[in-house]
Amino acid sequence: MPVALAVAGIGGILTNAAFPYHSWWWAGIAGLGLLFLALHGARAGRGFLLGLVWGLAFFGPLLSWSLTSVSGHWLPWVALTVLEASFIGLFGLLYAVVLAREISGGREALVGALLWTAVEQLRMEVPFGGFPWGALAHSQVSGPLLSLAAWGGTIVVGFAVALAAAALATLATHLHRPVGTLTTAVVAAAVVAGSVFVPLPSTDAETGSLEVALVQASVPERGATWEAQGAEITANYRRLTEEWVATGAAADMVLWPESAADLDPRSTPEVRESVDGAQAAAGVPILFGTQRYPGDGTRFNEYLVWTEAGQVDGYAKQHPVPFGEYIPMRDFFRSLSSAVDMISTDMAAGTEPGVLEVPVAALGRSVQVGVGICFEVAYDPLIRENVLLGAEFLVIPTNNASFGFTQEAFQQRDMTRFRAVENGRAAIQVATTGVSAVYAPDGQMITGSTDELYTEWTGGATIPLRESLTATAVMGGWPRIVVWAIAGLWVVAALASHRRMEEE
């Protein structure tokens, strides 16, 4: 048992290395493979414990930025880590239950990969809307499996990682079965090597090309309250925009990040002056983030389209982050810790999809822009809905100022890159403090800021506008339902088999 626990813990740590900072895509396969190896022959209770240990070793360092975001308070980080690790414990339990049926080596890898995918997709949905951070698919943006994103999204890529990992573990535990071992080895190699031949989405423009400008103005003083420096921050966005225009550069629209005008320009004259001044200098629409307080004790996180006429369109974040932007069941959780009151104003959820109409004079029409604010980039259905509703490219405005010098911004940038390939759209992350990037529909970076955080940066890029749909978009949520159904049937069949054996 101690050896298996150590193997599981090492596996979780190794899998974390597949994500930024290291971004060793192969570590996702190897690290998960160690969990499958540790689970070999385990019973249900032991399977849960091994999965939990792997999850703690993985999510602990992966989500360490949550410590910084709440000024070192350890409770949110521990609670989030334990919650997410519990899902891996559930996977370990189910894997042990199903594998107790003496499934053959080749099918063992298939069943393991399917169960992993089913539980990971469940984790992305519950509780409180789920938390997709740490999905294995997002670790593969620098590896060959990225091409599969357009053919099934996080489900297909995550399944491929899990299948390769389970096949390697099966290879190690079935060396006494030459034929089955060889077949399993071929499966593992084919999953990874075969993806190289899967075509990436085209980068051709289908509905025109667009010149975009990105502005990353950082923050004047790390640690100062956003309210205290809000007007100064927006003034800095105006300054950088005017300096960019002074170089002779031009664009069809200018993109500022989430919270670039955290004080609402619709009700704050000083901030409106900065926004109007920047828009007049650029001569094109500016898209930026702000906060709206409706007067009922809540707030909305919004992304606006601003022209010489003022606001012409806007989107309110649909998926606020539980315990980060609002507190669900506040009274209950306050009884456990007063730290919940660090979030004094709950963010309300928007009800409309994130597709904005932005007038583009050069095209003589409005361009459909798909928006996911900050953490919304992690949610498959939300981004997919934007594409299905006609989004011609994607924008992820984000404010990473509260995460300090952590890996959070880089993890998020990888998700933006994944969304580009998954949906066959140019995808842009524009951030307050870094990192900002523009990706083509095939996942290649067109331009971006340096990896140095808390820096000012402006950049421009030409992106293709596209309307064709990838297989991922066309299939919608059906692959998830199919995976859950098959996994559920396997678990039910295993439980029924156990019951029959007990009765006999």
mmCIF file with all atom_site columns, C-alpha atoms in Angstrom, residues 32-33 35-37 91-92 94-96 98-99 105-121 154-170 482-484 486-488:
data_model
loop_
_atom_site.group_PDB
_atom_site.id
_atom_site.type_symbol
_atom_site.label_atom_id
_atom_site.label_alt_id
_atom_site.label_comp_id
_atom_site.label_asym_id
_atom_site.label_entity_id
_atom_site.label_seq_id
_atom_site.pdbx_PDB_ins_code
_atom_site.Cartn_x
_atom_site.Cartn_y
_atom_site.Cartn_z
_atom_site.occupancy
_atom_site.B_iso_or_equiv
_atom_site.pdbx_formal_charge
_atom_site.auth_seq_id
_atom_site.auth_comp_id
_atom_site.auth_asym_id
_atom_site.auth_atom_id
_atom_site.pdbx_PDB_model_num
ATOM 1  C CA . LEU A 1 32  ? -1.879  9.585  -15.292 1.00 0.00 ? 32  LEU A CA 1
ATOM 2  C CA . GLY A 1 33  ? -0.275  6.301  -16.288 1.00 0.00 ? 33  GLY A CA 1
ATOM 3  C CA . LEU A 1 35  ? -2.252  6.426  -11.296 1.00 0.00 ? 35  LEU A CA 1
ATOM 4  C CA . PHE A 1 36  ? -3.504  3.550  -13.460 1.00 0.00 ? 36  PHE A CA 1
ATOM 5  C CA . LEU A 1 37  ? -0.452  1.570  -12.384 1.00 0.00 ? 37  LEU A CA 1
ATOM 6  C CA . PHE A 1 91  ? -12.670 7.699  -10.432 1.00 0.00 ? 91  PHE A CA 1
ATOM 7  C CA . GLY A 1 92  ? -10.341 5.388  -8.489  1.00 0.00 ? 92  GLY A CA 1
ATOM 8  C CA . LEU A 1 94  ? -15.271 3.238  -9.944  1.00 0.00 ? 94  LEU A CA 1
ATOM 9  C CA . TYR A 1 95  ? -12.202 1.910  -11.734 1.00 0.00 ? 95  TYR A CA 1
ATOM 10 C CA . ALA A 1 96  ? -11.614 -0.615 -8.963  1.00 0.00 ? 96  ALA A CA 1
ATOM 11 C CA . VAL A 1 98  ? -15.422 -2.182 -12.767 1.00 0.00 ? 98  VAL A CA 1
ATOM 12 C CA . LEU A 1 99  ? -11.998 -3.808 -13.083 1.00 0.00 ? 99  LEU A CA 1
ATOM 13 C CA . GLY A 1 105 ? -5.797  -6.137 -20.693 1.00 0.00 ? 105 GLY A CA 1
ATOM 14 C CA . GLY A 1 106 ? -6.853  -4.433 -23.921 1.00 0.00 ? 106 GLY A CA 1
ATOM 15 C CA . ARG A 1 107 ? -10.356 -3.726 -22.660 1.00 0.00 ? 107 ARG A CA 1
ATOM 16 C CA . GLU A 1 108 ? -8.927  -2.659 -19.312 1.00 0.00 ? 108 GLU A CA 1
ATOM 17 C CA . ALA A 1 109 ? -7.234  0.333  -20.964 1.00 0.00 ? 109 ALA A CA 1
ATOM 18 C CA . LEU A 1 110 ? -10.406 1.231  -22.851 1.00 0.00 ? 110 LEU A CA 1
ATOM 19 C CA . VAL A 1 111 ? -12.609 1.009  -19.769 1.00 0.00 ? 111 VAL A CA 1
ATOM 20 C CA . GLY A 1 112 ? -10.131 3.005  -17.704 1.00 0.00 ? 112 GLY A CA 1
ATOM 21 C CA . ALA A 1 113 ? -9.931  5.790  -20.286 1.00 0.00 ? 113 ALA A CA 1
ATOM 22 C CA . LEU A 1 114 ? -13.697 5.969  -20.599 1.00 0.00 ? 114 LEU A CA 1
ATOM 23 C CA . LEU A 1 115 ? -14.267 6.085  -16.849 1.00 0.00 ? 115 LEU A CA 1
ATOM 24 C CA . TRP A 1 116 ? -11.630 8.794  -16.486 1.00 0.00 ? 116 TRP A CA 1
ATOM 25 C CA . THR A 1 117 ? -13.280 10.869 -19.205 1.00 0.00 ? 117 THR A CA 1
ATOM 26 C CA . ALA A 1 118 ? -16.737 10.431 -17.684 1.00 0.00 ? 118 ALA A CA 1
ATOM 27 C CA . VAL A 1 119 ? -15.597 11.560 -14.224 1.00 0.00 ? 119 VAL A CA 1
ATOM 28 C CA . GLU A 1 120 ? -13.564 14.456 -15.620 1.00 0.00 ? 120 GLU A CA 1
ATOM 29 C CA . GLN A 1 121 ? -16.583 15.681 -17.570 1.00 0.00 ? 121 GLN A CA 1
ATOM 30 C CA . THR A 1 154 ? -11.898 18.174 -24.305 1.00 0.00 ? 154 THR A CA 1
ATOM 31 C CA . ILE A 1 155 ? -13.685 14.818 -24.406 1.00 0.00 ? 155 ILE A CA 1
ATOM 32 C CA . VAL A 1 156 ? -11.738 13.352 -27.321 1.00 0.00 ? 156 VAL A CA 1
ATOM 33 C CA . VAL A 1 157 ? -8.377  14.866 -26.337 1.00 0.00 ? 157 VAL A CA 1
ATOM 34 C CA . GLY A 1 158 ? -8.838  13.922 -22.681 1.00 0.00 ? 158 GLY A CA 1
ATOM 35 C CA . PHE A 1 159 ? -9.895  10.406 -23.685 1.00 0.00 ? 159 PHE A CA 1
ATOM 36 C CA . ALA A 1 160 ? -6.816  10.081 -25.908 1.00 0.00 ? 160 ALA A CA 1
ATOM 37 C CA . VAL A 1 161 ? -4.517  11.101 -23.047 1.00 0.00 ? 161 VAL A CA 1
ATOM 38 C CA . ALA A 1 162 ? -6.229  8.675  -20.695 1.00 0.00 ? 162 ALA A CA 1
ATOM 39 C CA . LEU A 1 163 ? -6.185  5.849  -23.252 1.00 0.00 ? 163 LEU A CA 1
ATOM 40 C CA . ALA A 1 164 ? -2.460  6.264  -23.868 1.00 0.00 ? 164 ALA A CA 1
ATOM 41 C CA . ALA A 1 165 ? -1.842  6.432  -20.113 1.00 0.00 ? 165 ALA A CA 1
ATOM 42 C CA . ALA A 1 166 ? -3.970  3.359  -19.378 1.00 0.00 ? 166 ALA A CA 1
ATOM 43 C CA . ALA A 1 167 ? -2.352  1.456  -22.228 1.00 0.00 ? 167 ALA A CA 1
ATOM 44 C CA . LEU A 1 168 ? 1.128   2.145  -20.839 1.00 0.00 ? 168 LEU A CA 1
ATOM 45 C CA . ALA A 1 169 ? 0.050   1.018  -17.374 1.00 0.00 ? 169 ALA A CA 1
ATOM 46 C CA . THR A 1 170 ? -1.546  -2.117 -18.827 1.00 0.00 ? 170 THR A CA 1
ATOM 47 C CA . VAL A 1 482 ? -22.652 9.168  -24.720 1.00 0.00 ? 482 VAL A CA 1
ATOM 48 C CA . VAL A 1 483 ? -19.575 8.880  -22.480 1.00 0.00 ? 483 VAL A CA 1
ATOM 49 C CA . TRP A 1 484 ? -21.684 9.190  -19.331 1.00 0.00 ? 484 TRP A CA 1
ATOM 50 C CA . ILE A 1 486 ? -21.541 4.003  -21.513 1.00 0.00 ? 486 ILE A CA 1
ATOM 51 C CA . ALA A 1 487 ? -19.607 4.546  -18.292 1.00 0.00 ? 487 ALA A CA 1
ATOM 52 C CA . GLY A 1 488 ? -22.837 4.315  -16.311 1.00 0.00 ? 488 GLY A CA 1
#
